[in-house]
Amino acid sequence: MRRAAHLFEGVTRFDNLLRAAGTAAKGKRETRAAAEFLERVELEVLQLQRALVAGTWRPSAAHEFVIHDPKQRTITAVPFADQVVHHALMAVLEPVFERRMIFHSYACRTGKGTHAALARVKRLVRRFPYFLRLDIASFFPSVSHAVMQETIGRVVKDRRVLDLSATILRGPPERGSTGRGLPIGSLTSQWFANLLLDRLDHRVQETMRIRGYVRYMDDVVLLDERRARLHEARREIETYLANVLDLALKPSATLVAPVTEGLPFLGWLVFPGTTRPRPANRKRYRWRLRQRTWELHRGLRSPESHRQGVASLFELLRAGDTLGLRSQWAEEVTMSD
């Protein structure tokens, strides 16, 4: 596939940056940073355009915070102006990345998502008796900037776009760069990570010829008729990750097993005949429901917000076979009103 050229002009066009500001502001218009930017949007966009064209734009310091959902992760809240740059860049790069991606990669992409990925896995566990679930050790923090740049360069020829990508990878100048890591929470991080593991996708499907394959970001699953073939695939992938992508598997979480034991994927256990939430996720959903109800009774949450939260949680649970669980929890919610 030919590498894409003449992209930078599209990234820095005024109308592209203006649209990017609107996209970045979705759901955030009430925040101070977004409101201040949008209040003088034409001037702000013009300043960004000039800095990008001159090659002087640099990321600003970001705010970091830790979540436990379920494991500890450090989330990076990128300043709003930087988000605009990220959206402007990806508006041009997304179609370029998309053209080379395999069908059964489900993260970030329009028309894909967690529900489609889970539906694919449900079909596969009825076709194949064994699965290999891969867990890449500390994936986002471990990504090599050098490998990431080389990966982007495999599909993009435009030098100025490559320079801008490198600037985003390095991050704020005052922080210094370790040469590794993609900040979780950034649009470019999601797409860059997706492109990096797209190389693994092509390796598994085109070289190793594994037919049962699904990837949602770094949640990777292979299925086959033979357990021995999956053990062999694990060794091949481990070597490929180490030698080509400079990544490693997490041995304790990488598993070959029969599908009858339940395939762990995106917070679910997928069996040939049913799909259940993993115990830790079920516990977390129950806690979230009770927390929302507690906040409602103490006036910390409006009835409308409570209803929306419960509806959102129940919609998530509908991805699996949870009718009895939803009925039980709905009764609890009703009794507590």
mmCIF file of C-alpha atoms in Angstrom:
data_model
loop_
_atom_site.group_PDB
_atom_site.id
_atom_site.type_symbol
_atom_site.label_atom_id
_atom_site.label_comp_id
_atom_site.label_asym_id
_atom_site.label_seq_id
_atom_site.Cartn_x
_atom_site.Cartn_y
_atom_site.Cartn_z
ATOM 1 C CA MET A 1 0.000 0.000 0.000
ATOM 2 C CA ARG A 2 1.372 3.409 -0.985
ATOM 3 C CA ARG A 3 2.186 5.877 1.761
ATOM 4 C CA ALA A 4 0.008 8.965 1.999
ATOM 5 C CA ALA A 5 1.552 12.336 1.117
ATOM 6 C CA HIS A 6 0.470 16.004 0.991
ATOM 7 C CA LEU A 7 -1.490 15.781 4.242
ATOM 8 C CA PHE A 8 -0.141 18.677 6.295
ATOM 9 C CA GLU A 9 -2.031 21.321 4.340
ATOM 10 C CA GLY A 10 -5.272 19.518 5.181
ATOM 11 C CA VAL A 11 -4.368 19.329 8.869
ATOM 12 C CA THR A 12 -3.623 23.053 9.129
ATOM 13 C CA ARG A 13 -6.459 24.384 6.972
ATOM 14 C CA PHE A 14 -8.483 26.942 8.905
ATOM 15 C CA ASP A 15 -11.784 25.148 8.306
ATOM 16 C CA ASN A 16 -10.321 21.822 9.479
ATOM 17 C CA LEU A 17 -9.043 23.393 12.700
ATOM 18 C CA LEU A 18 -12.387 25.163 13.191
ATOM 19 C CA ARG A 19 -14.276 21.857 12.821
ATOM 20 C CA ALA A 20 -11.796 20.229 15.174
ATOM 21 C CA ALA A 21 -12.610 22.847 17.808
ATOM 22 C CA GLY A 22 -16.299 22.000 17.523
ATOM 23 C CA THR A 23 -15.594 18.270 17.730
ATOM 24 C CA ALA A 24 -13.298 18.671 20.738
ATOM 25 C CA ALA A 25 -15.979 20.725 22.496
ATOM 26 C CA LYS A 26 -18.704 18.076 22.269
ATOM 27 C CA GLY A 27 -19.911 17.399 25.791
ATOM 28 C CA LYS A 28 -17.463 19.966 27.197
ATOM 29 C CA ARG A 29 -18.953 23.325 26.260
ATOM 30 C CA GLU A 30 -19.731 24.108 29.884
ATOM 31 C CA THR A 31 -16.134 23.630 30.976
ATOM 32 C CA ARG A 32 -14.121 26.777 31.484
ATOM 33 C CA ALA A 33 -11.310 25.879 29.057
ATOM 34 C CA ALA A 34 -13.675 25.003 26.209
ATOM 35 C CA ALA A 35 -15.919 28.024 26.828
ATOM 36 C CA GLU A 36 -12.974 30.438 26.829
ATOM 37 C CA PHE A 37 -11.575 28.926 23.624
ATOM 38 C CA LEU A 38 -14.952 29.002 21.836
ATOM 39 C CA GLU A 39 -15.646 32.565 22.954
ATOM 40 C CA ARG A 40 -12.834 33.712 20.630
ATOM 41 C CA VAL A 41 -12.634 30.634 18.465
ATOM 42 C CA GLU A 42 -11.536 32.303 15.202
ATOM 43 C CA LEU A 43 -8.596 34.029 16.875
ATOM 44 C CA GLU A 44 -7.601 30.904 18.825
ATOM 45 C CA VAL A 45 -7.752 28.765 15.679
ATOM 46 C CA LEU A 46 -5.720 31.314 13.738
ATOM 47 C CA GLN A 47 -3.028 31.264 16.433
ATOM 48 C CA LEU A 48 -2.915 27.468 16.352
ATOM 49 C CA GLN A 49 -2.720 27.513 12.563
ATOM 50 C CA ARG A 50 0.208 29.942 12.567
ATOM 51 C CA ALA A 51 2.114 27.930 15.185
ATOM 52 C CA LEU A 52 1.549 24.651 13.335
ATOM 53 C CA VAL A 53 2.603 26.060 9.965
ATOM 54 C CA ALA A 54 5.691 27.680 11.514
ATOM 55 C CA GLY A 55 6.557 24.435 13.278
ATOM 56 C CA THR A 56 6.609 26.152 16.676
ATOM 57 C CA TRP A 57 3.542 24.506 18.219
ATOM 58 C CA ARG A 58 4.313 22.424 21.305
ATOM 59 C CA PRO A 59 1.953 20.523 23.640
ATOM 60 C CA SER A 60 1.072 22.226 26.912
ATOM 61 C CA ALA A 61 1.310 20.643 30.347
ATOM 62 C CA ALA A 62 -1.523 18.184 30.953
ATOM 63 C CA HIS A 63 -3.410 17.264 34.107
ATOM 64 C CA GLU A 64 -3.008 13.677 35.285
ATOM 65 C CA PHE A 65 -5.224 11.732 37.672
ATOM 66 C CA VAL A 66 -5.566 8.113 38.741
ATOM 67 C CA ILE A 67 -8.656 5.928 38.386
ATOM 68 C CA HIS A 68 -9.371 2.377 39.593
ATOM 69 C CA ASP A 69 -11.690 0.802 36.997
ATOM 70 C CA PRO A 70 -10.945 -1.990 37.901
ATOM 71 C CA LYS A 71 -7.155 -1.722 37.862
ATOM 72 C CA GLN A 72 -5.222 1.462 38.524
ATOM 73 C CA ARG A 73 -4.652 3.658 35.483
ATOM 74 C CA THR A 74 -3.193 7.132 35.096
ATOM 75 C CA ILE A 75 -5.439 9.259 32.861
ATOM 76 C CA THR A 76 -4.103 12.341 31.096
ATOM 77 C CA ALA A 77 -6.465 15.288 30.595
ATOM 78 C CA VAL A 78 -5.002 17.149 27.611
ATOM 79 C CA PRO A 79 -5.502 20.962 27.520
ATOM 80 C CA PHE A 80 -8.350 21.998 25.248
ATOM 81 C CA ALA A 81 -6.204 23.746 22.628
ATOM 82 C CA ASP A 82 -4.085 20.609 22.334
ATOM 83 C CA GLN A 83 -7.249 18.548 21.893
ATOM 84 C CA VAL A 84 -8.121 20.749 18.927
ATOM 85 C CA VAL A 85 -4.754 19.955 17.334
ATOM 86 C CA HIS A 86 -5.261 16.229 17.977
ATOM 87 C CA HIS A 87 -8.715 16.284 16.375
ATOM 88 C CA ALA A 88 -7.428 18.274 13.389
ATOM 89 C CA LEU A 89 -4.614 15.771 12.863
ATOM 90 C CA MET A 90 -6.826 12.712 13.195
ATOM 91 C CA ALA A 91 -9.487 14.157 10.881
ATOM 92 C CA VAL A 92 -6.858 13.773 8.148
ATOM 93 C CA LEU A 93 -5.035 10.659 9.393
ATOM 94 C CA GLU A 94 -8.045 8.540 10.380
ATOM 95 C CA PRO A 95 -9.003 7.683 6.761
ATOM 96 C CA VAL A 96 -5.338 6.874 6.043
ATOM 97 C CA PHE A 97 -5.109 4.554 9.045
ATOM 98 C CA GLU A 98 -8.539 3.073 8.385
ATOM 99 C CA ARG A 99 -7.659 1.954 4.861
ATOM 100 C CA ARG A 100 -4.986 -0.461 6.082
ATOM 101 C CA MET A 101 -6.784 -1.917 9.098
ATOM 102 C CA ILE A 102 -8.260 -5.397 9.127
ATOM 103 C CA PHE A 103 -12.016 -5.831 9.492
ATOM 104 C CA HIS A 104 -11.931 -7.465 12.928
ATOM 105 C CA SER A 105 -10.188 -4.641 14.792
ATOM 106 C CA TYR A 106 -12.882 -2.841 16.762
ATOM 107 C CA ALA A 107 -11.449 0.052 18.835
ATOM 108 C CA CYS A 108 -11.901 3.734 17.855
ATOM 109 C CA ARG A 109 -13.389 2.936 14.451
ATOM 110 C CA THR A 110 -16.736 4.147 13.116
ATOM 111 C CA GLY A 111 -19.307 1.348 13.027
ATOM 112 C CA LYS A 112 -17.248 -0.892 15.332
ATOM 113 C CA GLY A 113 -16.988 -0.640 19.141
ATOM 114 C CA THR A 114 -17.318 -2.941 22.139
ATOM 115 C CA HIS A 115 -20.738 -4.383 21.261
ATOM 116 C CA ALA A 116 -19.609 -5.414 17.765
ATOM 117 C CA ALA A 117 -16.380 -6.909 19.166
ATOM 118 C CA LEU A 118 -18.316 -8.893 21.768
ATOM 119 C CA ALA A 119 -20.789 -10.114 19.139
ATOM 120 C CA ARG A 120 -17.861 -11.379 17.034
ATOM 121 C CA VAL A 121 -16.404 -13.271 20.008
ATOM 122 C CA LYS A 122 -19.813 -14.819 20.764
ATOM 123 C CA ARG A 123 -19.921 -16.205 17.229
ATOM 124 C CA LEU A 124 -16.350 -17.507 17.382
ATOM 125 C CA VAL A 125 -16.749 -19.428 20.650
ATOM 126 C CA ARG A 126 -19.493 -21.442 18.955
ATOM 127 C CA ARG A 127 -17.149 -22.305 16.051
ATOM 128 C CA PHE A 128 -13.844 -23.058 17.784
ATOM 129 C CA PRO A 129 -13.154 -25.198 20.876
ATOM 130 C CA TYR A 130 -10.028 -23.374 22.156
ATOM 131 C CA PHE A 131 -8.963 -19.772 22.684
ATOM 132 C CA LEU A 132 -5.784 -17.809 23.327
ATOM 133 C CA ARG A 133 -6.256 -14.575 25.208
ATOM 134 C CA LEU A 134 -3.294 -12.189 25.082
ATOM 135 C CA ASP A 135 -2.476 -9.501 27.609
ATOM 136 C CA ILE A 136 0.287 -7.056 26.660
ATOM 137 C CA ALA A 137 2.198 -5.969 29.743
ATOM 138 C CA SER A 138 1.574 -2.264 30.601
ATOM 139 C CA PHE A 139 0.681 -1.589 26.984
ATOM 140 C CA PHE A 140 0.191 2.192 26.844
ATOM 141 C CA PRO A 141 3.108 3.062 29.174
ATOM 142 C CA SER A 142 5.397 0.644 27.294
ATOM 143 C CA VAL A 143 4.921 1.887 23.724
ATOM 144 C CA SER A 144 8.268 2.872 22.205
ATOM 145 C CA HIS A 145 8.188 6.295 20.542
ATOM 146 C CA ALA A 146 10.776 5.136 18.000
ATOM 147 C CA VAL A 147 8.668 2.122 17.007
ATOM 148 C CA MET A 148 5.539 4.265 16.976
ATOM 149 C CA GLN A 149 7.125 6.819 14.650
ATOM 150 C CA GLU A 150 8.405 4.064 12.384
ATOM 151 C CA THR A 151 4.884 2.575 12.310
ATOM 152 C CA ILE A 152 3.286 5.902 11.354
ATOM 153 C CA GLY A 153 6.001 6.341 8.724
ATOM 154 C CA ARG A 154 4.949 3.053 7.121
ATOM 155 C CA VAL A 155 1.638 4.643 6.089
ATOM 156 C CA VAL A 156 2.436 8.396 6.026
ATOM 157 C CA LYS A 157 5.094 10.017 3.809
ATOM 158 C CA ASP A 158 4.423 13.681 4.642
ATOM 159 C CA ARG A 159 7.456 14.874 6.639
ATOM 160 C CA ARG A 160 5.623 17.695 8.413
ATOM 161 C CA VAL A 161 2.868 15.350 9.591
ATOM 162 C CA LEU A 162 5.522 12.952 10.857
ATOM 163 C CA ASP A 163 7.220 15.828 12.681
ATOM 164 C CA LEU A 164 3.913 16.848 14.265
ATOM 165 C CA SER A 165 3.286 13.238 15.349
ATOM 166 C CA ALA A 166 6.753 13.132 16.916
ATOM 167 C CA THR A 167 6.059 16.383 18.762
ATOM 168 C CA ILE A 168 2.835 14.944 20.192
ATOM 169 C CA LEU A 169 4.623 11.755 21.218
ATOM 170 C CA ARG A 170 7.348 13.668 23.058
ATOM 171 C CA GLY A 171 4.734 15.632 24.994
ATOM 172 C CA PRO A 172 5.199 18.931 26.850
ATOM 173 C CA PRO A 173 8.836 20.122 26.638
ATOM 174 C CA GLU A 174 9.054 20.819 30.378
ATOM 175 C CA ARG A 175 8.165 17.206 31.211
ATOM 176 C CA GLY A 176 11.004 15.690 29.250
ATOM 177 C CA SER A 177 10.664 12.507 27.234
ATOM 178 C CA THR A 178 11.574 8.984 28.287
ATOM 179 C CA GLY A 179 11.071 7.721 24.744
ATOM 180 C CA ARG A 180 8.170 5.555 25.873
ATOM 181 C CA GLY A 181 4.499 5.792 26.676
ATOM 182 C CA LEU A 182 1.222 7.002 25.194
ATOM 183 C CA PRO A 183 -0.950 9.047 27.591
ATOM 184 C CA ILE A 184 -4.269 7.315 28.232
ATOM 185 C CA GLY A 185 -7.146 9.661 27.454
ATOM 186 C CA SER A 186 -5.712 11.315 24.357
ATOM 187 C CA LEU A 187 -7.381 10.889 20.940
ATOM 188 C CA THR A 188 -4.039 10.557 19.184
ATOM 189 C CA SER A 189 -2.903 7.946 21.723
ATOM 190 C CA GLN A 190 -5.916 5.771 20.916
ATOM 191 C CA TRP A 191 -5.334 5.934 17.180
ATOM 192 C CA PHE A 192 -1.547 5.612 17.364
ATOM 193 C CA ALA A 193 -1.909 2.550 19.628
ATOM 194 C CA ASN A 194 -4.486 1.072 17.295
ATOM 195 C CA LEU A 195 -2.169 1.539 14.325
ATOM 196 C CA LEU A 196 0.738 -0.028 16.192
ATOM 197 C CA LEU A 197 -1.201 -3.191 17.005
ATOM 198 C CA ASP A 198 -2.597 -3.263 13.475
ATOM 199 C CA ARG A 199 0.843 -4.628 12.580
ATOM 200 C CA LEU A 200 0.133 -7.571 14.881
ATOM 201 C CA ASP A 201 -3.301 -7.993 13.267
ATOM 202 C CA HIS A 202 -1.775 -8.411 9.814
ATOM 203 C CA ARG A 203 0.861 -10.780 11.178
ATOM 204 C CA VAL A 204 -1.750 -13.043 12.794
ATOM 205 C CA GLN A 205 -4.166 -13.083 9.874
ATOM 206 C CA GLU A 206 -1.886 -12.950 6.842
ATOM 207 C CA THR A 207 1.277 -14.763 7.987
ATOM 208 C CA MET A 208 0.058 -17.055 10.765
ATOM 209 C CA ARG A 209 -3.315 -17.608 9.049
ATOM 210 C CA ILE A 210 -5.394 -17.678 12.241
ATOM 211 C CA ARG A 211 -9.056 -17.476 11.203
ATOM 212 C CA GLY A 212 -10.593 -16.829 14.624
ATOM 213 C CA TYR A 213 -9.273 -13.411 15.588
ATOM 214 C CA VAL A 214 -10.605 -10.317 17.366
ATOM 215 C CA ARG A 215 -8.851 -7.257 18.752
ATOM 216 C CA TYR A 216 -10.237 -4.363 20.755
ATOM 217 C CA MET A 217 -7.214 -2.122 21.397
ATOM 218 C CA ASP A 218 -4.892 -4.324 23.499
ATOM 219 C CA ASP A 219 -7.562 -6.955 24.247
ATOM 220 C CA VAL A 220 -6.520 -9.663 21.776
ATOM 221 C CA VAL A 221 -8.174 -13.064 21.247
ATOM 222 C CA LEU A 222 -7.304 -15.944 18.917
ATOM 223 C CA LEU A 223 -9.435 -19.089 18.501
ATOM 224 C CA ASP A 224 -8.649 -22.359 16.748
ATOM 225 C CA GLU A 225 -9.595 -26.027 16.484
ATOM 226 C CA ARG A 226 -6.274 -27.113 18.009
ATOM 227 C CA ARG A 227 -4.899 -26.185 21.404
ATOM 228 C CA ALA A 228 -1.351 -26.941 20.177
ATOM 229 C CA ARG A 229 -1.722 -24.400 17.354
ATOM 230 C CA LEU A 230 -2.619 -21.710 19.878
ATOM 231 C CA HIS A 231 0.407 -22.504 22.048
ATOM 232 C CA GLU A 232 2.527 -22.214 18.901
ATOM 233 C CA ALA A 233 0.790 -18.926 18.036
ATOM 234 C CA ARG A 234 1.559 -17.581 21.491
ATOM 235 C CA ARG A 235 5.253 -18.241 21.009
ATOM 236 C CA GLU A 236 5.234 -16.647 17.549
ATOM 237 C CA ILE A 237 3.413 -13.567 18.829
ATOM 238 C CA GLU A 238 5.690 -13.248 21.846
ATOM 239 C CA THR A 239 8.717 -13.255 19.533
ATOM 240 C CA TYR A 240 7.100 -10.792 17.123
ATOM 241 C CA LEU A 241 6.155 -8.382 19.901
ATOM 242 C CA ALA A 242 9.647 -8.467 21.387
ATOM 243 C CA ASN A 243 11.608 -8.234 18.138
ATOM 244 C CA VAL A 244 9.415 -5.912 16.078
ATOM 245 C CA LEU A 245 7.130 -3.863 18.345
ATOM 246 C CA ASP A 246 9.349 -3.768 21.459
ATOM 247 C CA LEU A 247 6.505 -5.025 23.656
ATOM 248 C CA ALA A 248 6.032 -8.037 25.932
ATOM 249 C CA LEU A 249 3.198 -10.298 27.011
ATOM 250 C CA LYS A 250 2.095 -10.444 30.630
ATOM 251 C CA PRO A 251 2.580 -14.162 31.336
ATOM 252 C CA SER A 252 0.152 -14.404 34.254
ATOM 253 C CA ALA A 253 -2.719 -12.996 32.179
ATOM 254 C CA THR A 254 -2.013 -14.731 28.855
ATOM 255 C CA LEU A 255 -4.176 -17.838 28.671
ATOM 256 C CA VAL A 256 -4.857 -20.854 26.427
ATOM 257 C CA ALA A 257 -8.006 -22.732 27.450
ATOM 258 C CA PRO A 258 -11.199 -24.431 26.168
ATOM 259 C CA VAL A 259 -14.070 -22.057 25.401
ATOM 260 C CA THR A 260 -16.215 -24.102 27.795
ATOM 261 C CA GLU A 261 -14.248 -22.471 30.649
ATOM 262 C CA GLY A 262 -15.386 -19.031 29.513
ATOM 263 C CA LEU A 263 -13.374 -16.600 27.402
ATOM 264 C CA PRO A 264 -12.614 -13.377 29.331
ATOM 265 C CA PHE A 265 -13.143 -10.387 27.009
ATOM 266 C CA LEU A 266 -14.005 -6.730 27.671
ATOM 267 C CA GLY A 267 -15.283 -7.425 31.164
ATOM 268 C CA TRP A 268 -17.356 -10.484 30.180
ATOM 269 C CA LEU A 269 -16.987 -14.251 30.329
ATOM 270 C CA VAL A 270 -18.119 -15.605 26.961
ATOM 271 C CA PHE A 271 -19.239 -19.248 26.853
ATOM 272 C CA PRO A 272 -20.621 -21.099 23.808
ATOM 273 C CA GLY A 273 -24.139 -20.805 25.199
ATOM 274 C CA THR A 274 -24.130 -17.710 27.395
ATOM 275 C CA THR A 275 -22.316 -14.471 28.225
ATOM 276 C CA ARG A 276 -21.953 -13.316 31.827
ATOM 277 C CA PRO A 277 -20.252 -10.326 33.447
ATOM 278 C CA ARG A 278 -16.966 -11.238 35.114
ATOM 279 C CA PRO A 279 -17.382 -11.375 38.923
ATOM 280 C CA ALA A 280 -15.213 -8.282 39.496
ATOM 281 C CA ASN A 281 -17.231 -6.314 36.945
ATOM 282 C CA ARG A 282 -20.543 -7.475 38.381
ATOM 283 C CA LYS A 283 -19.389 -6.317 41.814
ATOM 284 C CA ARG A 284 -18.299 -2.966 40.411
ATOM 285 C CA TYR A 285 -21.616 -2.424 38.559
ATOM 286 C CA ARG A 286 -23.539 -3.258 41.739
ATOM 287 C CA TRP A 287 -21.428 -0.786 43.719
ATOM 288 C CA ARG A 288 -21.990 1.888 41.059
ATOM 289 C CA LEU A 289 -25.756 1.360 41.200
ATOM 290 C CA ARG A 290 -25.850 1.614 44.995
ATOM 291 C CA GLN A 291 -23.583 4.674 44.944
ATOM 292 C CA ARG A 292 -25.915 6.476 42.538
ATOM 293 C CA THR A 293 -28.923 5.599 44.705
ATOM 294 C CA TRP A 294 -27.102 6.850 47.817
ATOM 295 C CA GLU A 295 -26.292 10.137 46.049
ATOM 296 C CA LEU A 296 -29.933 10.504 44.954
ATOM 297 C CA HIS A 297 -31.276 10.097 48.508
ATOM 298 C CA ARG A 298 -28.850 12.680 49.850
ATOM 299 C CA GLY A 299 -29.652 15.241 47.184
ATOM 300 C CA LEU A 300 -26.251 14.920 45.514
ATOM 301 C CA ARG A 301 -27.797 13.682 42.273
ATOM 302 C CA SER A 302 -31.007 14.744 40.543
ATOM 303 C CA PRO A 303 -33.752 12.165 39.798
ATOM 304 C CA GLU A 304 -33.161 12.668 36.067
ATOM 305 C CA SER A 305 -29.422 12.078 36.426
ATOM 306 C CA HIS A 306 -30.160 8.974 38.495
ATOM 307 C CA ARG A 307 -32.536 7.600 35.857
ATOM 308 C CA GLN A 308 -30.028 8.254 33.089
ATOM 309 C CA GLY A 309 -27.244 6.549 35.040
ATOM 310 C CA VAL A 310 -29.346 3.465 35.777
ATOM 311 C CA ALA A 311 -30.513 3.279 32.158
ATOM 312 C CA SER A 312 -26.916 3.549 30.927
ATOM 313 C CA LEU A 313 -25.784 0.752 33.241
ATOM 314 C CA PHE A 314 -28.663 -1.515 32.227
ATOM 315 C CA GLU A 315 -27.933 -0.841 28.553
ATOM 316 C CA LEU A 316 -24.344 -1.962 29.126
ATOM 317 C CA LEU A 317 -25.592 -5.154 30.841
ATOM 318 C CA ARG A 318 -27.842 -5.988 27.872
ATOM 319 C CA ALA A 319 -24.705 -7.015 25.948
ATOM 320 C CA GLY A 320 -24.796 -10.272 27.927
ATOM 321 C CA ASP A 321 -27.365 -12.714 29.263
ATOM 322 C CA THR A 322 -28.343 -10.637 32.274
ATOM 323 C CA LEU A 323 -32.152 -10.486 32.250
ATOM 324 C CA GLY A 324 -32.429 -12.020 35.722
ATOM 325 C CA LEU A 325 -29.700 -9.763 37.094
ATOM 326 C CA ARG A 326 -31.285 -6.647 35.604
ATOM 327 C CA SER A 327 -34.705 -7.607 36.949
ATOM 328 C CA GLN A 328 -33.267 -8.128 40.441
ATOM 329 C CA TRP A 329 -31.392 -4.836 40.409
ATOM 330 C CA ALA A 330 -34.346 -2.945 38.910
ATOM 331 C CA GLU A 331 -36.493 -4.193 41.794
ATOM 332 C CA GLU A 332 -33.884 -3.020 44.296
ATOM 333 C CA VAL A 333 -33.802 0.423 42.654
ATOM 334 C CA THR A 334 -37.606 0.638 42.699
ATOM 335 C CA MET A 335 -37.804 -0.362 46.392
ATOM 336 C CA SER A 336 -35.220 2.242 47.326
ATOM 337 C CA ASP A 337 -37.030 5.122 45.564
#
